[in-house]
Every structure is written in C-alpha cells, then in structure tokens.
Amino acid sequence: MKGLSVVLPAYNEREMIPIISRELTRRLEQEKISYELIFVSDGSSDGTWEEIEREADENSRVLGLEFSRNFGKDSAIFAGMAQARMDAVAVMDCDLQHPVDTLVSMYRIWENGSEIVEGVKAYRGEENFFYRKGAGWFYHILSRALKLDMEDASDFKLMDRKVVDSLLKMSERHLFFRGISAWAGYRKTQVKYEVAERAAGKSKWNWSSLIAYGFQNIVAFTTVPLQFVTVGGLICFLGSVALGIYSLIRYFQGQAVEGYTTILMVLLIIGSAIMISLGIIGFYMGKIYDEVRRRPRYLISRMTHRQEKGEKT
Ligand code: UDP
Ligand code: MG
C-alpha cells in the first residue's frame, strides 16, 4: 500500500500519546500522505495503554500493541515493523524529540527513490556533558568495529518496504536497530535534524541502563573484545619472555634476585588478565546461550482491533 507507517515505541508516555498522535495526524493529513500510526507500549505501567486504546477508538488509522512486560525499545521497534503495512515505514520516538517536519521531508526523499532515510542529530538537545561524551565514545568504538559510520546515528529513520522485510527476516534475538540498519546497506540519504526538547514526561535512561545498553550492543554487534583477550595474552607472553631471560642471566651470574615483589606482581597481573578475559568470554557465552534458546523477541499481551478495508466503525 502506498503510504507511511509510523512506528512509535512508548514506555510510560501517557501524556505524550494524545499529543503526538494528534500532531502526526494533523500534519500527515495536511500533506495528503496516507498513513497509519503504530504505537507499541513497551510494558508501560502508567496508563499509556489506555491512552493508546482511546486514540485507536477515535482514529481507525491508529493501531496499538502492548507488551507483556518491558522488552526494550529495539524489541518495540521490531514489533511495530512487523505490523506495518505501508510501503514506507518510519520509526520515531513519541516524545516529539524527533520533529514531525523532518518526518515529512524524509517521506519526500523516499518518494524520490531513497531506500533508507536516516535522521542524523545536528544538535543533541540538552544532554549533559558526560552523556554526550559517553554516547560519542560508544558510537566511535562501534563505528570503528563495524567499519561503518555510526556517529550521530539515531533511531529516527524511514525505510522502504524491502528494507523492512529484510530486517524482519533476521533471526537473531538481540537486534540493535541502529546498528542493523547501518549494516544492511541500501541506498541511504541522511537528513539532519535538531533534537527538540522532550515535550512531556522524562527520559527513560539512567546511567546503569545506558552502560548496560552499550555493552549489550557492542557484544551483539562485534567480536572485537574477544581479540582483546588474544592481544592481552600476547603482551603477557612477551613480558614473560623478557622477564625469563633476565632472571636466567641473573641466575648464571650467580646473583639470583630476591624476587618476592616480582613474583607477587607477576601473579597479580596475570591473575587479573585471566579473570578479565574469562569475563569477556563469559559475556559472549551468555549471549550465545540467549540466542540458542530461540525465545521470542517480545510477547504481545494486548492489541487494538485493526479495521480492515470497507469495515464500518
Ligand atoms: N522507550 C521504549 N522502551 C524502553 C525505553 C524507552 O519503548 O525501555 C521509548 C520511549 O518511550 C521513547 C523512546 O523509546 O519513545 C526514546 O526514549 P527516551 O526519550 O527515554 O530516550 P532519549 O530520547 O532520552 O534517548
Ligand atoms: Mg527522548
């Protein structure tokens, strides 16, 4: 179907649902773009679901899904994409930090033949210094590891139907949307947008969730940390050869060292290198275990009724 599906992950966004729904409806109707809005409530506990239901009752182009618990934004995005029926599918936050004007221009760019239109942050809004540095560092590492440019990437994207279909075919459980769409290739266009202030509610991230998110996605995306283990091993090996030769020379010179401190240091260094390495390997093993269990990415507990063509309201 020619038109635009907008996927909106929402976690405890009660106040935002009616605002964004009305804003999108008004704007897309004004632009004469045929559309559907897909709200995915990610296990919200503040009445977000009731708001979504109300919007769906009022407007047959609104579809709502509710997860059985919080599965994370990426899962919500994939659940929404799986429901999307239109030829272009956009993903945007429902806090109005992703401007609706940009969405419209992304749609126009798609009409002119782009397969992925990416929103790139021009100004990161009122993020604090550490957050900005942290995010910058994270994307820098990912960009290097993936050999893809991911800096300033965001989840604000518009994709062609064939891109969506190919992303939905990926079988891994832990999918990092931002990374996967960079990895997928296709004809891309970037659109700069100013990150607006959050219109209501508050950000769902805190420090520990951001750090956990960072690690999860690095592991999901690259095996470079496993090479750190090898490199660490090599460095230890070179050190031990040098130290070995040195000790032997001293021994034959008849002045073997009183090596308590040396032995202690070597033990401690090697011991911690081994533990850290085991930790890295263990983390990957855990992820492999998660993947082989083949559990579903999310569980849907409720869904609004989709009005089929010709059906009376
Ligand atoms: N979100 C979600 N599940 C989560 C956390 C966030 O679906 O576990 C949604 C949230 O409702 C919002 C979007 O993801 O629509 C971005 O979240 P937020 O605004 O908190 O992040 P920030 O803009 O601060 O990066
Ligand atoms: Mg936000």
Short mmCIF file of C-alpha atoms and ligand atoms in Angstrom, two decimals:
data_model
loop_
_atom_site.label_atom_id
_atom_site.label_comp_id
_atom_site.label_asym_id
_atom_site.label_seq_id
_atom_site.Cartn_x
_atom_site.Cartn_y
_atom_site.Cartn_z
CA MET A 1 0.00 0.00 0.00
CA LYS A 2 1.41 3.36 -0.86
CA GLY A 3 1.75 5.39 2.27
CA LEU A 4 3.60 5.69 5.52
CA SER A 5 3.53 3.52 8.63
CA VAL A 6 4.91 5.31 11.67
CA VAL A 7 6.19 3.04 14.43
CA LEU A 8 6.22 4.69 17.85
CA PRO A 9 7.78 2.80 20.76
CA ALA A 10 6.31 4.09 24.00
CA TYR A 11 7.35 3.29 27.52
CA ASN A 12 5.40 5.18 30.17
CA GLU A 13 4.47 8.03 27.86
CA ARG A 14 0.90 8.62 28.96
CA GLU A 15 0.99 12.37 28.45
CA MET A 16 2.68 12.12 25.09
CA ILE A 17 0.33 9.70 23.30
CA PRO A 18 -2.53 12.12 22.55
CA ILE A 19 -0.12 14.96 21.76
CA ILE A 20 1.99 13.10 19.24
CA SER A 21 -0.95 11.26 17.76
CA ARG A 22 -2.78 14.49 17.05
CA GLU A 23 0.32 16.24 15.77
CA LEU A 24 1.13 13.42 13.34
CA THR A 25 -2.47 13.06 12.20
CA ARG A 26 -2.84 16.75 11.54
CA ARG A 27 0.41 17.07 9.68
CA LEU A 28 0.17 13.91 7.58
CA GLU A 29 -3.41 14.66 6.55
CA GLN A 30 -2.41 18.16 5.61
CA GLU A 31 0.41 16.73 3.47
CA LYS A 32 -2.04 14.23 1.92
CA ILE A 33 0.11 11.29 2.92
CA SER A 34 -1.80 8.10 3.50
CA TYR A 35 -0.61 6.79 6.89
CA GLU A 36 -1.04 4.51 9.86
CA LEU A 37 0.32 5.04 13.37
CA ILE A 38 1.53 2.00 15.28
CA PHE A 39 2.03 2.58 18.98
CA VAL A 40 3.93 -0.13 20.78
CA SER A 41 3.62 0.16 24.52
CA ASP A 42 6.72 -1.49 25.93
CA GLY A 43 5.17 -2.86 29.12
CA SER A 44 4.14 0.57 30.39
CA SER A 45 2.64 0.86 33.84
CA ASP A 46 1.28 4.41 33.84
CA GLY A 47 -1.84 4.14 31.72
CA THR A 48 -0.11 4.56 28.36
CA TRP A 49 -2.08 1.61 27.03
CA GLU A 50 -5.44 3.20 27.89
CA GLU A 51 -4.39 6.34 26.05
CA ILE A 52 -3.40 4.30 23.01
CA GLU A 53 -6.73 2.48 23.06
CA ARG A 54 -8.55 5.78 23.19
CA GLU A 55 -6.63 7.08 20.18
CA ALA A 56 -7.31 3.86 18.29
CA ASP A 57 -11.04 4.18 19.03
CA GLU A 58 -11.09 7.70 17.67
CA ASN A 59 -8.94 7.11 14.62
CA SER A 60 -9.04 3.88 12.66
CA ARG A 61 -5.55 4.56 11.35
CA VAL A 62 -4.09 4.09 14.81
CA LEU A 63 -3.02 0.61 15.85
CA GLY A 64 -1.81 -0.25 19.34
CA LEU A 65 0.22 -3.13 20.76
CA GLU A 66 1.04 -3.79 24.36
CA PHE A 67 3.94 -5.96 25.51
CA SER A 68 3.53 -8.31 28.43
CA ARG A 69 6.49 -6.59 30.12
CA ASN A 70 9.28 -4.16 29.28
CA PHE A 71 11.32 -5.71 26.46
CA GLY A 72 13.26 -2.62 25.46
CA LYS A 73 12.97 -0.11 22.69
CA ASP A 74 14.55 -2.25 19.98
CA SER A 75 12.02 -5.02 20.54
CA ALA A 76 9.23 -2.47 20.42
CA ILE A 77 10.55 -1.16 17.11
CA PHE A 78 10.63 -4.65 15.61
CA ALA A 79 7.14 -5.47 16.87
CA GLY A 80 5.87 -2.29 15.24
CA MET A 81 7.68 -3.02 11.97
CA ALA A 82 6.14 -6.49 11.88
CA GLN A 83 2.68 -4.90 11.94
CA ALA A 84 3.39 -2.16 9.42
CA ARG A 85 1.50 -2.47 6.14
CA MET A 86 2.59 0.58 4.17
CA ASP A 87 5.40 0.88 1.61
CA ALA A 88 7.40 3.25 3.76
CA VAL A 89 7.97 2.62 7.45
CA ALA A 90 9.29 5.28 9.79
CA VAL A 91 10.45 4.85 13.36
CA MET A 92 10.32 7.79 15.72
CA ASP A 93 10.27 8.49 19.45
CA CYS A 94 6.97 9.51 20.84
CA ASP A 95 8.31 12.38 22.93
CA LEU A 96 8.39 14.78 19.95
CA GLN A 97 12.18 14.94 20.11
CA HIS A 98 12.09 13.78 16.52
CA PRO A 99 10.42 16.63 14.61
CA VAL A 100 7.37 15.90 12.50
CA ASP A 101 8.63 18.31 9.82
CA THR A 102 11.69 16.12 9.37
CA LEU A 103 9.44 13.08 9.06
CA VAL A 104 7.61 14.72 6.19
CA SER A 105 10.83 15.60 4.40
CA MET A 106 12.07 12.05 4.92
CA TYR A 107 8.93 10.79 3.23
CA ARG A 108 9.52 13.09 0.27
CA ILE A 109 13.09 11.87 -0.05
CA TRP A 110 11.85 8.28 0.00
CA GLU A 111 9.39 9.12 -2.78
CA ASN A 112 12.37 10.22 -4.82
CA GLY A 113 13.98 6.80 -4.56
CA SER A 114 15.96 6.51 -1.32
CA GLU A 115 15.63 3.17 0.44
CA ILE A 116 16.75 4.30 3.87
CA VAL A 117 16.44 7.88 5.06
CA GLU A 118 18.34 8.38 8.27
CA GLY A 119 17.84 11.11 10.79
CA VAL A 120 21.19 12.44 11.98
CA LYS A 121 21.41 14.55 15.10
CA ALA A 122 22.56 18.05 14.35
CA TYR A 123 22.24 19.28 17.88
CA ARG A 124 21.89 16.80 20.70
CA GLY A 125 19.49 18.89 22.74
CA GLU A 126 20.04 19.46 26.40
CA GLU A 127 22.13 16.39 27.09
CA ASN A 128 24.68 16.75 29.79
CA PHE A 129 28.39 16.69 29.10
CA PHE A 130 29.05 13.14 30.35
CA TYR A 131 26.13 11.72 28.44
CA ARG A 132 27.34 13.34 25.26
CA LYS A 133 30.90 12.12 25.79
CA GLY A 134 29.69 8.66 26.72
CA ALA A 135 27.45 8.36 23.69
CA GLY A 136 30.17 9.78 21.46
CA TRP A 137 32.69 7.26 22.73
CA PHE A 138 30.28 4.37 22.32
CA TYR A 139 29.43 5.20 18.72
CA HIS A 140 33.05 5.86 17.96
CA ILE A 141 34.01 2.33 19.06
CA LEU A 142 31.07 0.83 17.23
CA SER A 143 31.87 2.77 14.09
CA ARG A 144 35.44 1.55 14.17
CA ALA A 145 34.47 -2.03 14.89
CA LEU A 146 31.82 -2.12 12.20
CA LYS A 147 33.75 -0.02 9.75
CA LEU A 148 30.51 1.88 9.36
CA ASP A 149 29.78 5.42 10.19
CA MET A 150 27.51 5.40 13.17
CA GLU A 151 28.41 8.62 14.91
CA ASP A 152 25.41 10.85 15.41
CA ALA A 153 23.17 7.98 14.38
CA SER A 154 19.73 7.75 15.91
CA ASP A 155 16.68 5.53 15.76
CA PHE A 156 14.84 8.14 13.74
CA LYS A 157 14.65 6.52 10.31
CA LEU A 158 12.40 5.91 7.39
CA MET A 159 12.76 2.68 5.46
CA ASP A 160 11.42 1.25 2.28
CA ARG A 161 9.25 -1.88 2.44
CA LYS A 162 12.05 -4.09 1.10
CA VAL A 163 14.42 -2.91 3.82
CA VAL A 164 11.82 -3.62 6.49
CA ASP A 165 11.16 -7.07 5.09
CA SER A 166 14.83 -7.92 5.07
CA LEU A 167 15.30 -6.67 8.65
CA LEU A 168 12.33 -8.72 9.80
CA LYS A 169 13.93 -11.82 8.31
CA MET A 170 16.97 -11.56 10.57
CA SER A 171 16.74 -14.36 13.03
CA GLU A 172 18.89 -13.15 15.89
CA ARG A 173 17.05 -12.37 19.09
CA HIS A 174 19.09 -9.45 20.24
CA LEU A 175 18.83 -6.90 17.50
CA PHE A 176 20.27 -3.46 17.78
CA PHE A 177 18.13 -1.47 15.40
CA ARG A 178 20.54 1.39 14.84
CA GLY A 179 23.40 -0.96 14.06
CA ILE A 180 21.41 -3.38 11.94
CA SER A 181 20.12 -0.70 9.65
CA ALA A 182 23.66 0.65 9.21
CA TRP A 183 24.85 -2.86 8.46
CA ALA A 184 22.09 -3.58 5.95
CA GLY A 185 23.43 -1.20 3.31
CA TYR A 186 20.94 0.03 0.68
CA ARG A 187 20.70 3.44 -0.88
CA LYS A 188 20.83 5.88 2.01
CA THR A 189 20.19 9.53 2.46
CA GLN A 190 20.86 11.43 5.64
CA VAL A 191 18.72 14.20 6.97
CA LYS A 192 19.95 16.44 9.75
CA TYR A 193 17.51 17.29 12.46
CA GLU A 194 17.60 19.30 15.63
CA VAL A 195 16.81 17.22 18.68
CA ALA A 196 13.91 19.08 20.25
CA GLU A 197 13.30 19.22 23.97
CA ARG A 198 11.22 16.37 25.29
CA ALA A 199 7.63 17.69 25.26
CA ALA A 200 6.47 15.94 28.44
CA GLY A 201 7.46 13.11 30.76
CA LYS A 202 11.08 12.21 31.32
CA SER A 203 13.87 10.26 29.67
CA LYS A 204 13.79 6.54 30.39
CA TRP A 205 17.52 6.18 30.65
CA ASN A 206 19.73 6.30 33.65
CA TRP A 207 23.44 5.68 33.94
CA SER A 208 23.36 1.99 34.61
CA SER A 209 20.81 1.28 31.90
CA LEU A 210 22.90 3.24 29.39
CA ILE A 211 26.08 1.38 30.27
CA ALA A 212 24.28 -1.97 30.13
CA TYR A 213 22.79 -0.97 26.77
CA GLY A 214 26.23 -0.03 25.48
CA PHE A 215 27.82 -3.35 26.46
CA GLN A 216 24.90 -5.41 25.20
CA ASN A 217 25.07 -3.82 21.82
CA ILE A 218 28.83 -3.98 21.47
CA VAL A 219 28.64 -7.70 22.19
CA ALA A 220 25.66 -8.17 19.90
CA PHE A 221 27.47 -6.46 17.12
CA THR A 222 31.14 -7.23 17.17
CA THR A 223 33.60 -9.80 18.41
CA VAL A 224 36.45 -7.30 18.73
CA PRO A 225 36.55 -7.61 22.57
CA LEU A 226 37.46 -11.27 22.10
CA GLN A 227 40.55 -10.14 20.24
CA PHE A 228 41.50 -8.03 23.26
CA VAL A 229 41.89 -11.33 25.07
CA THR A 230 44.36 -12.60 22.46
CA VAL A 231 46.25 -9.31 22.43
CA GLY A 232 46.38 -9.29 26.24
CA GLY A 233 47.74 -12.84 26.16
CA LEU A 234 50.42 -11.83 23.65
CA ILE A 235 51.52 -8.90 25.77
CA CYS A 236 51.78 -11.14 28.84
CA PHE A 237 53.76 -13.65 26.81
CA LEU A 238 56.26 -11.04 25.60
CA GLY A 239 56.61 -9.77 29.16
CA SER A 240 57.24 -13.26 30.45
CA VAL A 241 59.91 -13.97 27.82
CA ALA A 242 61.75 -10.77 28.76
CA LEU A 243 61.47 -11.45 32.45
CA GLY A 244 62.52 -15.08 31.95
CA ILE A 245 65.66 -14.15 30.05
CA TYR A 246 66.52 -11.52 32.63
CA SER A 247 66.10 -13.97 35.52
CA LEU A 248 68.19 -16.62 33.79
CA ILE A 249 71.01 -14.18 33.14
CA ARG A 250 70.98 -13.12 36.79
CA TYR A 251 70.93 -16.77 37.83
CA PHE A 252 74.01 -17.69 35.78
CA GLN A 253 75.77 -14.61 37.02
CA GLY A 254 75.28 -16.15 40.40
CA GLN A 255 73.18 -13.33 41.72
CA ALA A 256 69.63 -14.66 41.57
CA VAL A 257 67.22 -11.95 42.72
CA GLU A 258 65.24 -11.97 45.85
CA GLY A 259 62.14 -11.96 43.84
CA TYR A 260 59.23 -11.74 46.26
CA THR A 261 57.88 -8.45 44.89
CA THR A 262 58.42 -9.50 41.30
CA ILE A 263 56.64 -12.79 41.79
CA LEU A 264 53.77 -11.10 43.56
CA MET A 265 53.38 -8.52 40.79
CA VAL A 266 53.54 -11.09 38.01
CA LEU A 267 50.99 -13.25 39.76
CA LEU A 268 48.61 -10.37 40.27
CA ILE A 269 48.90 -9.06 36.73
CA ILE A 270 48.46 -12.45 35.10
CA GLY A 271 45.71 -13.38 37.50
CA SER A 272 43.66 -10.30 36.73
CA ALA A 273 44.31 -10.56 32.99
CA ILE A 274 42.95 -14.11 33.09
CA MET A 275 39.90 -13.11 35.10
CA ILE A 276 39.05 -10.20 32.81
CA SER A 277 39.49 -12.41 29.76
CA LEU A 278 37.23 -15.04 31.26
CA GLY A 279 34.69 -12.31 31.94
CA ILE A 280 34.69 -11.19 28.32
CA ILE A 281 34.42 -14.74 27.07
CA GLY A 282 31.70 -15.47 29.62
CA PHE A 283 29.71 -12.48 28.44
CA TYR A 284 29.78 -13.77 24.89
CA MET A 285 28.87 -17.24 26.07
CA GLY A 286 25.86 -15.84 27.88
CA LYS A 287 24.79 -14.08 24.72
CA ILE A 288 25.22 -17.24 22.67
CA TYR A 289 23.10 -19.06 25.23
CA ASP A 290 20.42 -16.38 24.94
CA GLU A 291 20.44 -16.73 21.18
CA VAL A 292 20.29 -20.52 21.02
CA ARG A 293 17.27 -20.63 23.30
CA ARG A 294 15.34 -19.02 20.46
CA ARG A 295 12.91 -17.29 22.71
CA PRO A 296 10.64 -14.77 21.05
CA ARG A 297 11.89 -11.19 20.99
CA TYR A 298 8.77 -9.96 22.74
CA LEU A 299 5.37 -11.12 23.91
CA ILE A 300 2.27 -9.18 22.97
CA SER A 301 -0.39 -9.12 25.63
CA ARG A 302 -2.94 -6.84 24.00
CA MET A 303 -3.59 -5.36 20.62
CA THR A 304 -6.22 -2.99 19.28
CA HIS A 305 -8.53 -4.22 16.59
CA ARG A 306 -7.31 -3.41 13.12
CA GLN A 307 -10.03 -2.04 10.89
CA GLU A 308 -9.95 -3.79 7.57
CA LYS A 309 -10.87 -2.00 4.38
CA GLY A 310 -14.58 -1.42 4.00
CA GLU A 311 -15.32 -2.28 7.60
CA LYS A 312 -17.76 0.05 9.33
CA THR A 313 -16.70 1.73 12.53
N1 UDP B 1 11.33 3.51 25.08
C1 UDP B 1 10.83 2.22 24.96
N2 UDP B 1 11.25 1.25 25.83
C2 UDP B 1 12.18 1.49 26.80
C3 UDP B 1 12.72 2.81 26.88
C4 UDP B 1 12.27 3.79 26.00
O1 UDP B 1 9.99 1.94 24.10
O2 UDP B 1 12.51 0.58 27.56
C5 UDP B 1 10.86 4.57 24.14
C6 UDP B 1 10.37 5.83 24.81
O3 UDP B 1 9.02 5.75 25.15
C7 UDP B 1 10.61 6.88 23.73
C8 UDP B 1 11.86 6.35 23.03
O4 UDP B 1 11.95 4.98 23.36
O5 UDP B 1 9.56 6.94 22.78
C9 UDP B 1 13.10 7.11 23.45
O6 UDP B 1 13.21 7.09 24.85
P1 UDP B 1 13.72 8.34 25.68
O7 UDP B 1 13.08 9.60 25.19
O8 UDP B 1 13.54 7.99 27.12
O9 UDP B 1 15.27 8.33 25.33
P2 UDP B 1 16.18 9.59 24.95
O10 UDP B 1 15.40 10.43 23.97
O11 UDP B 1 16.42 10.28 26.23
O12 UDP B 1 17.39 8.95 24.34
MG MG B 2 13.64 11.18 24.14
#
